[in-house]
Amino acid sequence: MNQKIITRFPPSPTGNFHVGSARTALFNFLFARKNNGKFILRIEDTDKTRSKKEFEDNIFESLEWLGLKYDEFYRQSDRGKIHRTYIEKMLDDGSIYEAEDKIIRFKNPNKKVKFNDLVRGEIEFDTTELKDFIIAKSVDEPLYHLAVVIDDFESNITHVIRGEDHISNTPRQILIQETISAPRPIYAHLPLILAPDRSKLSKRKHGESVSLDYYRNKGYSPEAMINYLALLGWNPGTEQEIFTLPELINVFDFSRVHKGGAIFDEKKLAWMNRKHFNLGKTRDK
Ligand code: GLU
């Protein structure tokens, strides 16, 4: 591909930065850097009641602590005018319409959508069951699917790398892309991160131990955290387990991202932390 590779990390500032978000940010960063591409941070703050400044600050601090530098940054809420232009155009051409209750719905063409995922291979959905789904609350209030598709298109995103929980969102987003003639990005859905008992790592069940700050406050180093996150769902295909960020940029590749859930094991992280600590000592001599 001679097109410049552009990835994005679009967290919503609605809670403390999750270790799963850190892993998603890392994989987007590695893939962009490896290909001399661009890595964009987009704060998805259109949900005004749930988005909070303190959580946005926590995103910036977390990325900085991890050493994941982005090339561009914007807030979704600053792009209302652009979103509105698309909504008006789509209302005009009939691809979306205002329903009786004033919400805006997408006119579903009811067809099969097939896409090729870099991790999971070919995935096919029949979109009929999605009906005419809601796309905006008003011309000034696009919902997630529409805002994501417009912003990804406007930013020329080539690869959408995100958690597996977003697979079911993909067919809706592809239908929207097709109506606004946006090229389809390449998708890569990363395996879920699981607790040692194989349940999904969630704040409700696992409390603060899902947040990056929890590990940061316990004294784990960013180098160990990055190394550990890289191995959550990916392996280098060799016996090597200890990597620095520049080494990861070199070796990272989607062909060795697995489909199965990745278990978050703090003991392994602690072991890596000691290894990186010792590496640091030899370097400082
Ligand atoms: N804001 C969404 C999230 O935090 C982004 C999902 C996506 O990558 O499209 O889950």
PDB file of C-alpha atoms and ligand atoms in Angstrom:
ATOM      1  CA  MET A   1       0.000   0.000   0.000  1.00  0.00           C
ATOM      2  CA  ASN A   2       1.528   3.352  -0.890  1.00  0.00           C
ATOM      3  CA  GLN A   3      -1.152   5.309   0.919  1.00  0.00           C
ATOM      4  CA  LYS A   4       0.039   6.781   4.234  1.00  0.00           C
ATOM      5  CA  ILE A   5      -1.224   4.700   7.136  1.00  0.00           C
ATOM      6  CA  ILE A   6      -3.342   6.653   9.603  1.00  0.00           C
ATOM      7  CA  THR A   7      -4.713   5.164  12.833  1.00  0.00           C
ATOM      8  CA  ARG A   8      -6.831   6.700  15.524  1.00  0.00           C
ATOM      9  CA  PHE A   9      -7.468   6.241  19.206  1.00  0.00           C
ATOM     10  CA  PRO A  10     -10.896   7.643  20.123  1.00  0.00           C
ATOM     11  CA  PRO A  11     -11.540   7.298  23.876  1.00  0.00           C
ATOM     12  CA  SER A  12     -14.647   8.705  25.527  1.00  0.00           C
ATOM     13  CA  PRO A  13     -13.791  10.741  28.641  1.00  0.00           C
ATOM     14  CA  THR A  14     -16.455   9.076  30.755  1.00  0.00           C
ATOM     15  CA  GLY A  15     -14.345   7.192  33.287  1.00  0.00           C
ATOM     16  CA  ASN A  16     -10.796   6.547  34.412  1.00  0.00           C
ATOM     17  CA  PHE A  17      -8.487   5.301  31.677  1.00  0.00           C
ATOM     18  CA  HIS A  18      -8.978   1.528  31.415  1.00  0.00           C
ATOM     19  CA  VAL A  19      -6.099  -0.919  30.807  1.00  0.00           C
ATOM     20  CA  GLY A  20      -8.031  -2.123  27.743  1.00  0.00           C
ATOM     21  CA  SER A  21      -7.957   1.423  26.341  1.00  0.00           C
ATOM     22  CA  ALA A  22      -4.225   1.540  27.002  1.00  0.00           C
ATOM     23  CA  ARG A  23      -3.787  -1.686  24.996  1.00  0.00           C
ATOM     24  CA  THR A  24      -5.917  -0.292  22.124  1.00  0.00           C
ATOM     25  CA  ALA A  25      -3.892   2.939  22.118  1.00  0.00           C
ATOM     26  CA  LEU A  26      -0.642   0.957  22.103  1.00  0.00           C
ATOM     27  CA  PHE A  27      -1.596  -1.259  19.134  1.00  0.00           C
ATOM     28  CA  ASN A  28      -2.716   1.796  17.119  1.00  0.00           C
ATOM     29  CA  PHE A  29       0.523   3.553  18.006  1.00  0.00           C
ATOM     30  CA  LEU A  30       2.737   0.560  17.143  1.00  0.00           C
ATOM     31  CA  PHE A  31       1.079  -0.029  13.792  1.00  0.00           C
ATOM     32  CA  ALA A  32       1.286   3.652  12.804  1.00  0.00           C
ATOM     33  CA  ARG A  33       4.930   4.000  13.876  1.00  0.00           C
ATOM     34  CA  LYS A  34       5.981   0.768  12.254  1.00  0.00           C
ATOM     35  CA  ASN A  35       4.596   2.009   8.933  1.00  0.00           C
ATOM     36  CA  ASN A  36       5.823   5.598   9.266  1.00  0.00           C
ATOM     37  CA  GLY A  37       2.199   6.584   9.481  1.00  0.00           C
ATOM     38  CA  LYS A  38       0.202   8.918  11.648  1.00  0.00           C
ATOM     39  CA  PHE A  39      -1.475   8.294  15.016  1.00  0.00           C
ATOM     40  CA  ILE A  40      -4.425  10.519  15.907  1.00  0.00           C
ATOM     41  CA  LEU A  41      -6.024  11.066  19.306  1.00  0.00           C
ATOM     42  CA  ARG A  42      -9.714  11.962  19.133  1.00  0.00           C
ATOM     43  CA  ILE A  43     -11.599  12.664  22.337  1.00  0.00           C
ATOM     44  CA  GLU A  44     -15.158  11.414  21.811  1.00  0.00           C
ATOM     45  CA  ASP A  45     -16.941  13.807  24.105  1.00  0.00           C
ATOM     46  CA  THR A  46     -20.299  14.233  22.408  1.00  0.00           C
ATOM     47  CA  ASP A  47     -22.127  12.692  25.371  1.00  0.00           C
ATOM     48  CA  LYS A  48     -22.277  15.913  27.358  1.00  0.00           C
ATOM     49  CA  THR A  49     -23.680  14.474  30.538  1.00  0.00           C
ATOM     50  CA  ARG A  50     -21.132  11.687  30.928  1.00  0.00           C
ATOM     51  CA  SER A  51     -18.011  13.409  29.566  1.00  0.00           C
ATOM     52  CA  LYS A  52     -15.862  15.033  32.263  1.00  0.00           C
ATOM     53  CA  LYS A  53     -12.779  17.239  32.130  1.00  0.00           C
ATOM     54  CA  GLU A  54     -11.023  15.172  34.833  1.00  0.00           C
ATOM     55  CA  PHE A  55     -11.374  12.022  32.679  1.00  0.00           C
ATOM     56  CA  GLU A  56     -10.058  13.864  29.632  1.00  0.00           C
ATOM     57  CA  ASP A  57      -7.033  14.971  31.685  1.00  0.00           C
ATOM     58  CA  ASN A  58      -6.597  11.374  32.792  1.00  0.00           C
ATOM     59  CA  ILE A  59      -6.405  10.305  29.104  1.00  0.00           C
ATOM     60  CA  PHE A  60      -3.672  12.881  28.355  1.00  0.00           C
ATOM     61  CA  GLU A  61      -1.686  11.980  31.468  1.00  0.00           C
ATOM     62  CA  SER A  62      -1.970   8.261  30.832  1.00  0.00           C
ATOM     63  CA  LEU A  63      -0.746   8.499  27.231  1.00  0.00           C
ATOM     64  CA  GLU A  64       2.094  10.736  28.301  1.00  0.00           C
ATOM     65  CA  TRP A  65       3.110   8.401  31.111  1.00  0.00           C
ATOM     66  CA  LEU A  66       3.082   5.441  28.708  1.00  0.00           C
ATOM     67  CA  GLY A  67       5.138   7.414  26.186  1.00  0.00           C
ATOM     68  CA  LEU A  68       2.544   7.094  23.415  1.00  0.00           C
ATOM     69  CA  LYS A  69       2.895  10.347  21.484  1.00  0.00           C
ATOM     70  CA  TYR A  70       0.185  11.279  19.039  1.00  0.00           C
ATOM     71  CA  ASP A  71       0.655  13.337  15.885  1.00  0.00           C
ATOM     72  CA  GLU A  72      -2.719  15.035  15.910  1.00  0.00           C
ATOM     73  CA  PHE A  73      -5.459  15.673  18.401  1.00  0.00           C
ATOM     74  CA  TYR A  74      -9.026  16.932  18.278  1.00  0.00           C
ATOM     75  CA  ARG A  75     -12.246  16.812  20.249  1.00  0.00           C
ATOM     76  CA  GLN A  76     -15.331  15.455  18.574  1.00  0.00           C
ATOM     77  CA  SER A  77     -17.417  18.199  20.207  1.00  0.00           C
ATOM     78  CA  ASP A  78     -15.458  20.838  18.236  1.00  0.00           C
ATOM     79  CA  ARG A  79     -16.667  19.396  14.953  1.00  0.00           C
ATOM     80  CA  GLY A  80     -20.392  20.083  15.265  1.00  0.00           C
ATOM     81  CA  LYS A  81     -20.461  22.180  12.093  1.00  0.00           C
ATOM     82  CA  ILE A  82     -18.888  19.442   9.984  1.00  0.00           C
ATOM     83  CA  HIS A  83     -21.275  16.838  11.388  1.00  0.00           C
ATOM     84  CA  ARG A  84     -24.229  19.123  10.709  1.00  0.00           C
ATOM     85  CA  THR A  85     -23.208  19.581   7.060  1.00  0.00           C
ATOM     86  CA  TYR A  86     -23.251  15.815   6.564  1.00  0.00           C
ATOM     87  CA  ILE A  87     -26.570  15.398   8.368  1.00  0.00           C
ATOM     88  CA  GLU A  88     -28.222  18.082   6.223  1.00  0.00           C
ATOM     89  CA  LYS A  89     -26.882  16.554   3.056  1.00  0.00           C
ATOM     90  CA  MET A  90     -28.068  13.101   4.054  1.00  0.00           C
ATOM     91  CA  LEU A  91     -31.508  14.452   4.954  1.00  0.00           C
ATOM     92  CA  ASP A  92     -31.652  16.086   1.508  1.00  0.00           C
ATOM     93  CA  ASP A  93     -30.702  12.972  -0.397  1.00  0.00           C
ATOM     94  CA  GLY A  94     -33.064  10.814   1.684  1.00  0.00           C
ATOM     95  CA  SER A  95     -30.464   8.455   3.140  1.00  0.00           C
ATOM     96  CA  ILE A  96     -31.619   9.522   6.607  1.00  0.00           C
ATOM     97  CA  TYR A  97     -34.965  10.918   7.729  1.00  0.00           C
ATOM     98  CA  GLU A  98     -36.667  12.558  10.655  1.00  0.00           C
ATOM     99  CA  ALA A  99     -39.087  10.114  12.302  1.00  0.00           C
ATOM    100  CA  GLU A 100     -42.367  11.114  14.009  1.00  0.00           C
ATOM    101  CA  ASP A 101     -40.611  11.511  17.349  1.00  0.00           C
ATOM    102  CA  LYS A 102     -38.141  14.013  15.736  1.00  0.00           C
ATOM    103  CA  ILE A 103     -35.150  11.704  16.051  1.00  0.00           C
ATOM    104  CA  ILE A 104     -33.159  11.051  12.894  1.00  0.00           C
ATOM    105  CA  ARG A 105     -33.041   7.526  11.546  1.00  0.00           C
ATOM    106  CA  PHE A 106     -30.932   5.838   8.901  1.00  0.00           C
ATOM    107  CA  LYS A 107     -32.792   4.374   5.952  1.00  0.00           C
ATOM    108  CA  ASN A 108     -31.471   0.840   6.140  1.00  0.00           C
ATOM    109  CA  PRO A 109     -30.993  -0.750   2.703  1.00  0.00           C
ATOM    110  CA  ASN A 110     -31.407  -4.147   4.454  1.00  0.00           C
ATOM    111  CA  LYS A 111     -28.574  -6.057   2.921  1.00  0.00           C
ATOM    112  CA  LYS A 112     -25.683  -8.317   3.803  1.00  0.00           C
ATOM    113  CA  VAL A 113     -22.452  -6.604   4.764  1.00  0.00           C
ATOM    114  CA  LYS A 114     -19.192  -8.498   4.584  1.00  0.00           C
ATOM    115  CA  PHE A 115     -15.830  -7.243   5.803  1.00  0.00           C
ATOM    116  CA  ASN A 116     -12.411  -8.656   6.236  1.00  0.00           C
ATOM    117  CA  ASP A 117     -10.952  -8.257   9.700  1.00  0.00           C
ATOM    118  CA  LEU A 118      -7.165  -8.387  10.086  1.00  0.00           C
ATOM    119  CA  VAL A 119      -7.549 -10.487  13.226  1.00  0.00           C
ATOM    120  CA  ARG A 120     -10.753 -12.419  12.713  1.00  0.00           C
ATOM    121  CA  GLY A 121     -10.887 -12.907   8.948  1.00  0.00           C
ATOM    122  CA  GLU A 122     -14.104 -12.603   7.002  1.00  0.00           C
ATOM    123  CA  ILE A 123     -17.160 -11.462   8.959  1.00  0.00           C
ATOM    124  CA  GLU A 124     -20.652 -11.251   7.507  1.00  0.00           C
ATOM    125  CA  PHE A 125     -23.773  -9.618   8.936  1.00  0.00           C
ATOM    126  CA  ASP A 126     -27.312  -9.334   7.705  1.00  0.00           C
ATOM    127  CA  THR A 127     -28.203  -5.734   8.543  1.00  0.00           C
ATOM    128  CA  THR A 128     -31.966  -6.265   8.189  1.00  0.00           C
ATOM    129  CA  GLU A 129     -32.334  -6.897  11.911  1.00  0.00           C
ATOM    130  CA  LEU A 130     -30.854  -3.468  12.672  1.00  0.00           C
ATOM    131  CA  LYS A 131     -33.962  -1.818  11.175  1.00  0.00           C
ATOM    132  CA  ASP A 132     -33.832   1.951  10.559  1.00  0.00           C
ATOM    133  CA  PHE A 133     -31.460   2.653  13.417  1.00  0.00           C
ATOM    134  CA  ILE A 134     -31.166   6.039  15.138  1.00  0.00           C
ATOM    135  CA  ILE A 135     -28.300   8.103  13.834  1.00  0.00           C
ATOM    136  CA  ALA A 136     -28.810  11.525  15.471  1.00  0.00           C
ATOM    137  CA  LYS A 137     -31.033  13.108  18.079  1.00  0.00           C
ATOM    138  CA  SER A 138     -31.199  16.264  15.948  1.00  0.00           C
ATOM    139  CA  VAL A 139     -29.096  17.940  13.216  1.00  0.00           C
ATOM    140  CA  ASP A 140     -26.810  19.162  15.989  1.00  0.00           C
ATOM    141  CA  GLU A 141     -26.627  15.936  17.936  1.00  0.00           C
ATOM    142  CA  PRO A 142     -25.146  13.079  15.913  1.00  0.00           C
ATOM    143  CA  LEU A 143     -24.827   9.805  17.797  1.00  0.00           C
ATOM    144  CA  TYR A 144     -21.725   7.637  18.024  1.00  0.00           C
ATOM    145  CA  HIS A 145     -21.996   5.704  14.721  1.00  0.00           C
ATOM    146  CA  LEU A 146     -22.455   8.751  12.550  1.00  0.00           C
ATOM    147  CA  ALA A 147     -19.864  10.932  14.289  1.00  0.00           C
ATOM    148  CA  VAL A 148     -17.270   8.137  14.144  1.00  0.00           C
ATOM    149  CA  VAL A 149     -17.794   7.513  10.436  1.00  0.00           C
ATOM    150  CA  ILE A 150     -17.643  11.211   9.524  1.00  0.00           C
ATOM    151  CA  ASP A 151     -14.549  11.859  11.636  1.00  0.00           C
ATOM    152  CA  ASP A 152     -12.727   8.760  10.420  1.00  0.00           C
ATOM    153  CA  PHE A 153     -13.483   9.793   6.832  1.00  0.00           C
ATOM    154  CA  GLU A 154     -12.434  13.423   7.325  1.00  0.00           C
ATOM    155  CA  SER A 155      -9.203  12.293   9.013  1.00  0.00           C
ATOM    156  CA  ASN A 156      -8.451   9.785   6.236  1.00  0.00           C
ATOM    157  CA  ILE A 157      -8.223   6.923   8.706  1.00  0.00           C
ATOM    158  CA  THR A 158      -6.924   3.832   6.924  1.00  0.00           C
ATOM    159  CA  HIS A 159      -7.070   1.344   9.819  1.00  0.00           C
ATOM    160  CA  VAL A 160      -9.642   1.046  12.585  1.00  0.00           C
ATOM    161  CA  ILE A 161      -8.010  -0.929  15.394  1.00  0.00           C
ATOM    162  CA  ARG A 162     -10.262  -1.385  18.425  1.00  0.00           C
ATOM    163  CA  GLY A 163     -11.673  -3.879  20.910  1.00  0.00           C
ATOM    164  CA  GLU A 164     -13.719  -6.869  19.874  1.00  0.00           C
ATOM    165  CA  ASP A 165     -16.766  -5.399  21.622  1.00  0.00           C
ATOM    166  CA  HIS A 166     -17.052  -3.081  18.601  1.00  0.00           C
ATOM    167  CA  ILE A 167     -17.468  -5.827  15.986  1.00  0.00           C
ATOM    168  CA  SER A 168     -21.246  -5.529  16.129  1.00  0.00           C
ATOM    169  CA  ASN A 169     -20.992  -1.764  15.479  1.00  0.00           C
ATOM    170  CA  THR A 170     -19.052  -2.297  12.277  1.00  0.00           C
ATOM    171  CA  PRO A 171     -21.949  -3.191   9.903  1.00  0.00           C
ATOM    172  CA  ARG A 172     -23.842  -0.007  10.858  1.00  0.00           C
ATOM    173  CA  GLN A 173     -20.724   2.033  10.305  1.00  0.00           C
ATOM    174  CA  ILE A 174     -20.094   0.403   6.928  1.00  0.00           C
ATOM    175  CA  LEU A 175     -23.654   1.188   5.792  1.00  0.00           C
ATOM    176  CA  ILE A 176     -23.156   4.838   6.743  1.00  0.00           C
ATOM    177  CA  GLN A 177     -19.777   4.946   4.935  1.00  0.00           C
ATOM    178  CA  GLU A 178     -21.412   3.634   1.800  1.00  0.00           C
ATOM    179  CA  THR A 179     -24.076   6.349   1.787  1.00  0.00           C
ATOM    180  CA  ILE A 180     -21.542   9.169   2.165  1.00  0.00           C
ATOM    181  CA  SER A 181     -19.121   7.518  -0.289  1.00  0.00           C
ATOM    182  CA  ALA A 182     -16.384   7.168   2.295  1.00  0.00           C
ATOM    183  CA  PRO A 183     -13.775   4.501   1.554  1.00  0.00           C
ATOM    184  CA  ARG A 184     -13.915   1.560   3.924  1.00  0.00           C
ATOM    185  CA  PRO A 185     -11.010   1.451   6.380  1.00  0.00           C
ATOM    186  CA  ILE A 186      -9.323  -1.827   7.197  1.00  0.00           C
ATOM    187  CA  TYR A 187     -10.640  -3.263  10.450  1.00  0.00           C
ATOM    188  CA  ALA A 188      -8.734  -5.069  13.185  1.00  0.00           C
ATOM    189  CA  HIS A 189     -10.723  -6.090  16.259  1.00  0.00           C
ATOM    190  CA  LEU A 190      -8.533  -6.959  19.225  1.00  0.00           C
ATOM    191  CA  PRO A 191      -9.347  -9.806  21.640  1.00  0.00           C
ATOM    192  CA  LEU A 192     -11.032  -8.973  24.927  1.00  0.00           C
ATOM    193  CA  ILE A 193      -8.957  -8.616  28.059  1.00  0.00           C
ATOM    194  CA  LEU A 194     -10.092 -11.082  30.707  1.00  0.00           C
ATOM    195  CA  ALA A 195      -9.596 -11.428  34.446  1.00  0.00           C
ATOM    196  CA  PRO A 196      -7.739 -14.563  35.675  1.00  0.00           C
ATOM    197  CA  ASP A 197     -11.156 -16.285  36.132  1.00  0.00           C
ATOM    198  CA  ARG A 198     -11.789 -15.612  32.390  1.00  0.00           C
ATOM    199  CA  SER A 199     -14.617 -13.154  33.057  1.00  0.00           C
ATOM    200  CA  LYS A 200     -14.515  -9.891  31.092  1.00  0.00           C
ATOM    201  CA  LEU A 201     -12.444  -7.265  32.894  1.00  0.00           C
ATOM    202  CA  SER A 202     -15.071  -4.783  34.010  1.00  0.00           C
ATOM    203  CA  LYS A 203     -15.204  -1.984  36.501  1.00  0.00           C
ATOM    204  CA  ARG A 204     -18.395  -3.330  38.057  1.00  0.00           C
ATOM    205  CA  LYS A 205     -16.805  -6.652  38.870  1.00  0.00           C
ATOM    206  CA  HIS A 206     -13.117  -5.797  39.246  1.00  0.00           C
ATOM    207  CA  GLY A 207     -13.253  -2.261  40.626  1.00  0.00           C
ATOM    208  CA  GLU A 208     -10.262   0.051  40.326  1.00  0.00           C
ATOM    209  CA  SER A 209      -7.953  -2.750  39.184  1.00  0.00           C
ATOM    210  CA  VAL A 210      -9.217  -2.096  35.630  1.00  0.00           C
ATOM    211  CA  SER A 211      -7.741   1.398  35.560  1.00  0.00           C
ATOM    212  CA  LEU A 212      -4.238   2.220  34.431  1.00  0.00           C
ATOM    213  CA  ASP A 213      -3.794   4.510  37.460  1.00  0.00           C
ATOM    214  CA  TYR A 214      -4.201   1.565  39.781  1.00  0.00           C
ATOM    215  CA  TYR A 215      -0.964   0.027  38.411  1.00  0.00           C
ATOM    216  CA  ARG A 216       0.761   3.370  38.054  1.00  0.00           C
ATOM    217  CA  ASN A 217       0.059   4.154  41.722  1.00  0.00           C
ATOM    218  CA  LYS A 218       1.362   0.758  42.767  1.00  0.00           C
ATOM    219  CA  GLY A 219       4.723   1.696  41.292  1.00  0.00           C
ATOM    220  CA  TYR A 220       4.857  -0.316  38.067  1.00  0.00           C
ATOM    221  CA  SER A 221       7.058   1.386  35.490  1.00  0.00           C
ATOM    222  CA  PRO A 222       5.671   2.594  32.148  1.00  0.00           C
ATOM    223  CA  GLU A 223       8.244   0.402  30.355  1.00  0.00           C
ATOM    224  CA  ALA A 224       6.939  -2.723  32.104  1.00  0.00           C
ATOM    225  CA  MET A 225       3.329  -1.702  31.514  1.00  0.00           C
ATOM    226  CA  ILE A 226       3.893  -1.168  27.776  1.00  0.00           C
ATOM    227  CA  ASN A 227       5.707  -4.491  27.495  1.00  0.00           C
ATOM    228  CA  TYR A 228       2.924  -6.254  29.365  1.00  0.00           C
ATOM    229  CA  LEU A 229       0.112  -4.633  27.347  1.00  0.00           C
ATOM    230  CA  ALA A 230       1.788  -5.578  24.061  1.00  0.00           C
ATOM    231  CA  LEU A 231       1.593  -9.239  25.025  1.00  0.00           C
ATOM    232  CA  LEU A 232      -2.132  -9.037  25.804  1.00  0.00           C
ATOM    233  CA  GLY A 233      -3.378 -10.554  22.594  1.00  0.00           C
ATOM    234  CA  TRP A 234      -0.154 -10.543  20.594  1.00  0.00           C
ATOM    235  CA  ASN A 235       3.012 -12.654  20.641  1.00  0.00           C
ATOM    236  CA  PRO A 236       6.327 -12.092  18.880  1.00  0.00           C
ATOM    237  CA  GLY A 237       6.582 -15.655  17.534  1.00  0.00           C
ATOM    238  CA  THR A 238       9.890 -16.117  19.410  1.00  0.00           C
ATOM    239  CA  GLU A 239      10.903 -16.853  23.006  1.00  0.00           C
ATOM    240  CA  GLN A 240      11.668 -13.200  23.679  1.00  0.00           C
ATOM    241  CA  GLU A 241       9.421 -11.695  26.351  1.00  0.00           C
ATOM    242  CA  ILE A 242      11.120  -8.466  27.330  1.00  0.00           C
ATOM    243  CA  PHE A 243      10.774  -5.613  24.844  1.00  0.00           C
ATOM    244  CA  THR A 244      11.286  -1.879  24.841  1.00  0.00           C
ATOM    245  CA  LEU A 245       8.892   0.357  22.947  1.00  0.00           C
ATOM    246  CA  PRO A 246      11.262   0.830  19.958  1.00  0.00           C
ATOM    247  CA  GLU A 247      11.723  -2.946  19.782  1.00  0.00           C
ATOM    248  CA  LEU A 248       7.975  -3.443  19.778  1.00  0.00           C
ATOM    249  CA  ILE A 249       7.575  -0.987  16.902  1.00  0.00           C
ATOM    250  CA  ASN A 250       9.965  -3.165  14.935  1.00  0.00           C
ATOM    251  CA  VAL A 251       8.391  -6.517  15.591  1.00  0.00           C
ATOM    252  CA  PHE A 252       4.676  -5.749  15.901  1.00  0.00           C
ATOM    253  CA  ASP A 253       2.472  -7.296  13.248  1.00  0.00           C
ATOM    254  CA  PHE A 254      -1.218  -8.257  13.011  1.00  0.00           C
ATOM    255  CA  SER A 255      -0.517 -11.776  11.843  1.00  0.00           C
ATOM    256  CA  ARG A 256       0.306 -12.704  15.441  1.00  0.00           C
ATOM    257  CA  VAL A 257      -2.624 -11.034  17.154  1.00  0.00           C
ATOM    258  CA  HIS A 258      -4.852 -13.805  18.505  1.00  0.00           C
ATOM    259  CA  LYS A 259      -8.593 -14.175  18.437  1.00  0.00           C
ATOM    260  CA  GLY A 260      -8.980 -15.649  21.911  1.00  0.00           C
ATOM    261  CA  GLY A 261      -9.334 -13.500  25.045  1.00  0.00           C
ATOM    262  CA  ALA A 262      -6.126 -12.371  26.760  1.00  0.00           C
ATOM    263  CA  ILE A 263      -5.814 -12.851  30.515  1.00  0.00           C
ATOM    264  CA  PHE A 264      -4.555  -9.958  32.599  1.00  0.00           C
ATOM    265  CA  ASP A 265      -2.239 -11.455  35.185  1.00  0.00           C
ATOM    266  CA  GLU A 266      -0.696  -9.008  37.627  1.00  0.00           C
ATOM    267  CA  LYS A 267       1.950 -11.541  38.690  1.00  0.00           C
ATOM    268  CA  LYS A 268       3.345 -11.559  35.170  1.00  0.00           C
ATOM    269  CA  LEU A 269       3.317  -7.770  35.135  1.00  0.00           C
ATOM    270  CA  ALA A 270       5.238  -7.741  38.442  1.00  0.00           C
ATOM    271  CA  TRP A 271       7.815 -10.125  36.954  1.00  0.00           C
ATOM    272  CA  MET A 272       8.217  -7.860  33.919  1.00  0.00           C
ATOM    273  CA  ASN A 273       8.548  -4.877  36.184  1.00  0.00           C
ATOM    274  CA  ARG A 274      11.547  -6.501  37.928  1.00  0.00           C
ATOM    275  CA  LYS A 275      13.104  -7.387  34.567  1.00  0.00           C
ATOM    276  CA  HIS A 276      12.778  -3.815  33.301  1.00  0.00           C
ATOM    277  CA  PHE A 277      14.095  -2.493  36.609  1.00  0.00           C
ATOM    278  CA  ASN A 278      17.218  -4.625  36.228  1.00  0.00           C
ATOM    279  CA  LEU A 279      17.604  -3.563  32.598  1.00  0.00           C
ATOM    280  CA  GLY A 280      17.484   0.052  33.763  1.00  0.00           C
ATOM    281  CA  LYS A 281      20.214  -0.620  36.324  1.00  0.00           C
ATOM    282  CA  THR A 282      22.578  -2.144  33.746  1.00  0.00           C
ATOM    283  CA  ARG A 283      21.910   0.764  31.391  1.00  0.00           C
ATOM    284  CA  ASP A 284      22.655   3.342  34.075  1.00  0.00           C
ATOM    285  CA  LYS A 285      26.083   1.875  34.945  1.00  0.00           C
TER     286      LYS A 285
HETATM  287  N1  GLU B   1     -15.470   6.210  21.731  1.00  0.00           N
HETATM  288  C1  GLU B   1     -15.564   4.813  21.442  1.00  0.00           C
HETATM  289  C2  GLU B   1     -15.102   4.042  22.649  1.00  0.00           C
HETATM  290  O1  GLU B   1     -14.520   4.616  23.538  1.00  0.00           O
HETATM  291  C3  GLU B   1     -14.720   4.530  20.221  1.00  0.00           C
HETATM  292  C4  GLU B   1     -14.928   3.225  19.580  1.00  0.00           C
HETATM  293  C5  GLU B   1     -14.231   3.090  18.216  1.00  0.00           C
HETATM  294  O2  GLU B   1     -13.032   2.836  18.193  1.00  0.00           O
HETATM  295  O3  GLU B   1     -14.907   3.273  17.194  1.00  0.00           O
HETATM  296  O4  GLU B   1     -15.339   2.881  22.796  1.00  0.00           O
END
